[in-house]
Amino acid sequence: MDYTLNCNGKLLGLHTPQVMGILNVTPDSFYADSRQQTEEAIAGRTHQILDEGGTIIDVGACSTRPDSEPVTEAEEMERLRMALPIVKREVANAVVSVDTFRPNVARMVVEEYGVDIINDVGASADLSPLASHHLPLDMFRMVSRLRVPYIYMSRKSTVKEVMLDCAEAVDRLRSMGQKDIILDPGFGFGKTLEQNYEVFKGLERMQALNLPLLVGVSRKSMIWKLLGCTPAEALNSTTVLNTIALMKGASILRVHDVREAVECVKMTQQLENVK
């Protein structure tokens, strides 16, 4: 998609799909190897994401795995106030997003640390797979005021419902003056295993919304439950789905394994360039 994000004056083009590397500053994320809590580990992961070809660093301080209990807003802010200065010190000009569902956290990270993108996993504090979901209007108002790109994630369970939900969200966001919007079908949220694959199969239909599409399937349970393995054993199958997602129009891949995702982008781009 020929779309450009304005990230605090840094222009990020999506004509070539981009890779968002996950940096978790939590003790309980579902994939153990993604947990980074010491200063050394955070700095190392920050450089690893960029050295392997990632262009966005996605910092998360509140685990969103389905069986987790969200930490308090104060604890989430404390973790981010520890991690973000390290990220900014190590790579001052990198594009940084923060993964949160709390408007006050979004305000804090943008105003205090100049975070470029808010990656919203949904308004409901109930993170169970089949939690009900309504438009997060408080977050909509906050990001519209902050004027940063915003990733809206749908918890709906069919392609049609996801598209209707996203269309409604976009209308509300536009009415509030929000400019850059990225859509996330929400794999692993509000969907059974079968519904995840039904939505994935129809992914290309979301291009009708004419907005960038973020796909985050990295090592998720939709992979390892299907295959009877563990998150640690789910890299190869993640790569398969990332490749298919790119062929179906994904503009951003959110991943734990940056190098492998960048290779997916290079391979699919080469195929597209063949005359």
Tab-separated table of C-alpha atoms in Angstrom:
chain	number	residue	atom	x	y	z
A	1	MET	CA	0.000	0.000	0.000
A	2	ASP	CA	1.295	3.433	-0.955
A	3	TYR	CA	0.700	5.085	2.410
A	4	THR	CA	2.968	7.242	4.569
A	5	LEU	CA	2.762	7.586	8.357
A	6	ASN	CA	3.760	10.868	9.988
A	7	CYS	CA	5.552	9.785	13.144
A	8	ASN	CA	6.339	13.039	14.951
A	9	GLY	CA	7.790	14.447	11.735
A	10	LYS	CA	9.529	11.200	10.746
A	11	LEU	CA	7.872	9.914	7.574
A	12	LEU	CA	7.508	6.144	7.382
A	13	GLY	CA	6.445	4.881	3.964
A	14	LEU	CA	4.488	1.644	3.683
A	15	HIS	CA	4.912	1.039	-0.041
A	16	THR	CA	7.326	-1.646	1.146
A	17	PRO	CA	5.884	-3.525	4.154
A	18	GLN	CA	7.550	-2.713	7.455
A	19	VAL	CA	8.522	-4.958	10.360
A	20	MET	CA	7.608	-4.023	13.930
A	21	GLY	CA	9.772	-5.734	16.533
A	22	ILE	CA	8.272	-6.589	19.922
A	23	LEU	CA	10.037	-5.389	23.071
A	24	ASN	CA	8.182	-6.627	26.166
A	25	VAL	CA	9.084	-5.167	29.554
A	26	THR	CA	6.839	-7.626	31.364
A	27	PRO	CA	7.595	-10.725	33.448
A	28	ASP	CA	4.683	-12.739	32.069
A	29	SER	CA	4.376	-12.415	28.284
A	30	PHE	CA	3.305	-15.712	26.701
A	31	TYR	CA	6.624	-16.123	24.846
A	32	ALA	CA	9.325	-16.240	27.505
A	33	ASP	CA	12.185	-15.206	25.216
A	34	SER	CA	10.448	-11.876	24.489
A	35	ARG	CA	10.596	-10.677	28.112
A	36	GLN	CA	13.158	-7.910	28.619
A	37	GLN	CA	13.339	-6.346	32.087
A	38	THR	CA	16.910	-5.244	32.798
A	39	GLU	CA	18.564	-2.161	31.327
A	40	GLU	CA	21.075	-4.331	29.479
A	41	ALA	CA	18.378	-6.581	28.034
A	42	ILE	CA	16.220	-3.650	26.886
A	43	ALA	CA	19.186	-1.933	25.223
A	44	GLY	CA	20.233	-5.180	23.565
A	45	ARG	CA	16.760	-5.918	22.230
A	46	THR	CA	16.413	-2.343	20.959
A	47	HIS	CA	19.554	-2.674	18.859
A	48	GLN	CA	18.675	-6.200	17.755
A	49	ILE	CA	15.347	-5.064	16.277
A	50	LEU	CA	17.015	-2.367	14.174
A	51	ASP	CA	20.132	-4.390	13.306
A	52	GLU	CA	17.931	-7.183	11.931
A	53	GLY	CA	16.000	-4.774	9.702
A	54	GLY	CA	13.021	-3.771	11.828
A	55	THR	CA	11.791	-0.196	11.480
A	56	ILE	CA	9.372	0.071	14.433
A	57	ILE	CA	10.055	-0.852	18.066
A	58	ASP	CA	6.825	-1.830	19.845
A	59	VAL	CA	7.190	-1.527	23.612
A	60	GLY	CA	4.680	-3.352	25.799
A	61	ALA	CA	4.438	-3.114	29.589
A	62	CYS	CA	1.177	-4.965	30.260
A	63	SER	CA	0.815	-8.560	29.119
A	64	THR	CA	-2.234	-9.203	26.921
A	65	ARG	CA	-2.107	-12.995	26.865
A	66	PRO	CA	-5.659	-14.336	27.312
A	67	ASP	CA	-5.211	-15.799	30.812
A	68	SER	CA	-3.303	-12.858	32.259
A	69	GLU	CA	-4.414	-10.300	34.830
A	70	PRO	CA	-3.563	-6.784	33.602
A	71	VAL	CA	-1.240	-4.860	35.890
A	72	THR	CA	-2.467	-1.568	37.283
A	73	GLU	CA	-2.167	1.615	35.270
A	74	ALA	CA	0.453	2.881	37.728
A	75	GLU	CA	2.567	-0.267	37.304
A	76	GLU	CA	2.305	-0.090	33.511
A	77	MET	CA	3.462	3.540	33.605
A	78	GLU	CA	6.325	2.688	35.969
A	79	ARG	CA	7.587	-0.034	33.636
A	80	LEU	CA	7.402	2.297	30.629
A	81	ARG	CA	9.176	5.106	32.503
A	82	MET	CA	11.974	2.625	33.120
A	83	ALA	CA	12.153	1.268	29.559
A	84	LEU	CA	11.473	4.191	27.222
A	85	PRO	CA	14.437	6.348	28.319
A	86	ILE	CA	16.704	3.379	27.570
A	87	VAL	CA	15.197	2.895	24.101
A	88	LYS	CA	15.419	6.623	23.344
A	89	ARG	CA	19.005	6.804	24.616
A	90	GLU	CA	20.119	3.883	22.492
A	91	VAL	CA	18.353	4.843	19.228
A	92	ALA	CA	17.134	8.421	19.453
A	93	ASN	CA	15.614	8.567	15.962
A	94	ALA	CA	13.909	5.184	15.857
A	95	VAL	CA	10.151	4.942	15.357
A	96	VAL	CA	8.730	3.752	18.682
A	97	SER	CA	5.212	2.515	19.375
A	98	VAL	CA	3.682	1.609	22.711
A	99	ASP	CA	1.256	-1.282	23.113
A	100	THR	CA	-1.448	-0.179	25.569
A	101	PHE	CA	-5.224	-0.013	26.008
A	102	ARG	CA	-5.169	2.866	28.514
A	103	PRO	CA	-5.661	6.489	27.361
A	104	ASN	CA	-3.672	7.916	30.283
A	105	VAL	CA	-0.731	5.681	29.425
A	106	ALA	CA	-0.947	6.828	25.800
A	107	ARG	CA	-0.885	10.453	26.915
A	108	MET	CA	2.074	9.884	29.220
A	109	VAL	CA	4.294	8.109	26.688
A	110	VAL	CA	3.634	10.649	23.928
A	111	GLU	CA	3.930	13.762	26.065
A	112	GLU	CA	6.856	12.624	28.233
A	113	TYR	CA	8.848	10.492	25.786
A	114	GLY	CA	7.752	11.484	22.282
A	115	VAL	CA	6.448	8.020	21.394
A	116	ASP	CA	5.465	7.946	17.722
A	117	ILE	CA	2.594	5.416	17.502
A	118	ILE	CA	-0.080	4.125	19.888
A	119	ASN	CA	-0.826	0.431	19.363
A	120	ASP	CA	-4.190	-0.181	21.035
A	121	VAL	CA	-5.137	-3.735	21.994
A	122	GLY	CA	-8.694	-2.707	22.852
A	123	ALA	CA	-10.672	-0.835	25.460
A	124	SER	CA	-11.828	-3.748	27.585
A	125	ALA	CA	-9.691	-4.676	30.566
A	126	ASP	CA	-11.118	-8.186	30.184
A	127	LEU	CA	-8.495	-9.799	27.979
A	128	SER	CA	-10.145	-13.227	27.757
A	129	PRO	CA	-10.447	-14.597	24.200
A	130	LEU	CA	-14.196	-14.038	23.914
A	131	ALA	CA	-14.460	-10.726	25.796
A	132	SER	CA	-17.117	-8.349	24.500
A	133	HIS	CA	-15.766	-5.201	22.914
A	134	HIS	CA	-17.027	-1.706	22.294
A	135	LEU	CA	-15.319	1.194	20.574
A	136	PRO	CA	-12.716	2.721	22.931
A	137	LEU	CA	-13.973	6.291	22.595
A	138	ASP	CA	-11.784	7.615	25.419
A	139	MET	CA	-8.728	6.316	23.581
A	140	PHE	CA	-10.050	7.720	20.299
A	141	ARG	CA	-10.340	11.170	21.869
A	142	MET	CA	-6.885	10.903	23.396
A	143	VAL	CA	-4.988	9.874	20.251
A	144	SER	CA	-6.873	12.434	18.177
A	145	ARG	CA	-5.649	15.099	20.593
A	146	LEU	CA	-2.110	13.710	20.659
A	147	ARG	CA	-1.994	13.587	16.824
A	148	VAL	CA	0.038	10.399	16.525
A	149	PRO	CA	-0.628	7.392	14.275
A	150	TYR	CA	-3.022	4.945	15.898
A	151	ILE	CA	-3.411	1.190	15.499
A	152	TYR	CA	-6.989	0.032	16.031
A	153	MET	CA	-7.452	-3.648	16.811
A	154	SER	CA	-10.746	-5.452	16.306
A	155	ARG	CA	-11.905	-8.241	18.598
A	156	LYS	CA	-14.692	-9.315	16.246
A	157	SER	CA	-14.788	-12.927	15.112
A	158	THR	CA	-15.612	-12.942	11.370
A	159	VAL	CA	-14.186	-11.038	8.427
A	160	LYS	CA	-17.487	-9.238	7.881
A	161	GLU	CA	-17.728	-8.244	11.547
A	162	VAL	CA	-14.085	-7.143	11.640
A	163	MET	CA	-14.588	-4.955	8.569
A	164	LEU	CA	-17.794	-3.411	9.920
A	165	ASP	CA	-16.144	-2.805	13.294
A	166	CYS	CA	-13.091	-1.208	11.668
A	167	ALA	CA	-15.242	0.920	9.359
A	168	GLU	CA	-17.213	2.229	12.345
A	169	ALA	CA	-13.995	2.927	14.244
A	170	VAL	CA	-12.500	4.783	11.288
A	171	ASP	CA	-15.625	6.933	10.920
A	172	ARG	CA	-15.491	7.912	14.592
A	173	LEU	CA	-11.773	8.581	14.499
A	174	ARG	CA	-12.056	10.709	11.353
A	175	SER	CA	-14.875	12.718	12.948
A	176	MET	CA	-12.478	13.509	15.806
A	177	GLY	CA	-9.726	14.642	13.425
A	178	GLN	CA	-7.496	11.565	13.577
A	179	LYS	CA	-5.323	11.292	10.458
A	180	ASP	CA	-3.076	8.204	10.413
A	181	ILE	CA	-4.956	4.989	11.204
A	182	ILE	CA	-3.662	1.403	10.948
A	183	LEU	CA	-6.044	-1.552	11.240
A	184	ASP	CA	-5.304	-4.799	13.098
A	185	PRO	CA	-7.702	-7.782	12.666
A	186	GLY	CA	-6.840	-8.857	16.209
A	187	PHE	CA	-5.587	-12.414	15.833
A	188	GLY	CA	-5.855	-14.120	19.206
A	189	PHE	CA	-8.422	-11.662	20.580
A	190	GLY	CA	-12.141	-12.454	20.721
A	191	LYS	CA	-11.753	-15.388	18.338
A	192	THR	CA	-11.656	-19.157	18.608
A	193	LEU	CA	-8.827	-21.002	16.896
A	194	GLU	CA	-11.055	-21.719	13.891
A	195	GLN	CA	-12.248	-18.113	13.689
A	196	ASN	CA	-8.666	-16.864	13.654
A	197	TYR	CA	-8.047	-18.857	10.488
A	198	GLU	CA	-11.343	-17.822	8.929
A	199	VAL	CA	-10.406	-14.159	9.398
A	200	PHE	CA	-6.887	-14.837	8.150
A	201	LYS	CA	-8.200	-16.535	5.017
A	202	GLY	CA	-10.246	-13.436	4.157
A	203	LEU	CA	-7.524	-10.946	5.023
A	204	GLU	CA	-7.277	-9.451	1.536
A	205	ARG	CA	-10.896	-8.279	1.798
A	206	MET	CA	-9.769	-5.690	4.356
A	207	GLN	CA	-7.901	-3.831	1.635
A	208	ALA	CA	-11.309	-2.427	0.664
A	209	LEU	CA	-10.993	-0.131	3.708
A	210	ASN	CA	-8.001	1.592	2.031
A	211	LEU	CA	-5.906	1.755	5.191
A	212	PRO	CA	-2.679	0.009	6.226
A	213	LEU	CA	-3.098	-3.430	7.739
A	214	LEU	CA	-1.032	-4.708	10.667
A	215	VAL	CA	-0.821	-8.463	11.173
A	216	GLY	CA	0.387	-9.892	14.472
A	217	VAL	CA	0.424	-13.692	14.583
A	218	SER	CA	3.934	-14.181	15.910
A	219	ARG	CA	4.159	-17.429	17.922
A	220	LYS	CA	0.500	-17.092	18.998
A	221	SER	CA	-1.730	-19.892	20.232
A	222	MET	CA	-3.531	-20.067	16.886
A	223	ILE	CA	-0.269	-21.617	15.687
A	224	TRP	CA	0.988	-23.750	18.534
A	225	LYS	CA	-2.399	-25.088	19.597
A	226	LEU	CA	-3.075	-26.183	16.024
A	227	LEU	CA	0.304	-27.877	15.688
A	228	GLY	CA	0.555	-29.268	19.204
A	229	CYS	CA	3.805	-27.495	19.956
A	230	THR	CA	4.943	-24.606	22.178
A	231	PRO	CA	5.484	-20.889	21.431
A	232	ALA	CA	9.229	-21.585	21.427
A	233	GLU	CA	8.712	-24.086	18.594
A	234	ALA	CA	6.445	-21.869	16.479
A	235	LEU	CA	8.938	-19.834	14.425
A	236	ASN	CA	8.679	-21.788	11.180
A	237	SER	CA	4.880	-21.716	11.174
A	238	THR	CA	4.902	-18.018	12.087
A	239	THR	CA	7.057	-17.405	9.034
A	240	VAL	CA	4.560	-19.281	6.864
A	241	LEU	CA	1.666	-17.114	8.060
A	242	ASN	CA	3.693	-13.895	7.806
A	243	THR	CA	4.479	-14.690	4.181
A	244	ILE	CA	0.833	-15.364	3.372
A	245	ALA	CA	-0.202	-12.180	5.201
A	246	LEU	CA	2.147	-10.129	3.040
A	247	MET	CA	0.708	-11.709	-0.092
A	248	LYS	CA	-2.767	-10.781	1.186
A	249	GLY	CA	-1.792	-7.116	1.620
A	250	ALA	CA	-0.289	-6.669	5.094
A	251	SER	CA	1.670	-3.409	5.461
A	252	ILE	CA	3.168	-4.103	8.895
A	253	LEU	CA	4.212	-7.375	10.511
A	254	ARG	CA	4.382	-7.312	14.321
A	255	VAL	CA	6.872	-10.011	15.322
A	256	HIS	CA	9.222	-11.452	17.889
A	257	ASP	CA	11.654	-12.703	15.211
A	258	VAL	CA	12.644	-9.667	13.166
A	259	ARG	CA	15.284	-11.108	10.854
A	260	GLU	CA	12.987	-13.865	9.620
A	261	ALA	CA	10.123	-11.424	9.035
A	262	VAL	CA	12.383	-9.070	7.087
A	263	GLU	CA	13.341	-12.019	4.900
A	264	CYS	CA	9.632	-12.678	4.274
A	265	VAL	CA	9.244	-9.072	3.113
A	266	LYS	CA	12.259	-9.313	0.792
A	267	MET	CA	11.063	-12.540	-0.757
A	268	THR	CA	7.501	-11.402	-1.358
A	269	GLN	CA	8.677	-8.070	-2.713
A	270	GLN	CA	10.958	-9.842	-5.160
A	271	LEU	CA	8.025	-11.925	-6.392
A	272	GLU	CA	5.941	-8.797	-6.867
A	273	ASN	CA	8.762	-7.126	-8.812
A	274	VAL	CA	9.024	-9.923	-11.351
A	275	LYS	CA	7.653	-8.684	-14.682
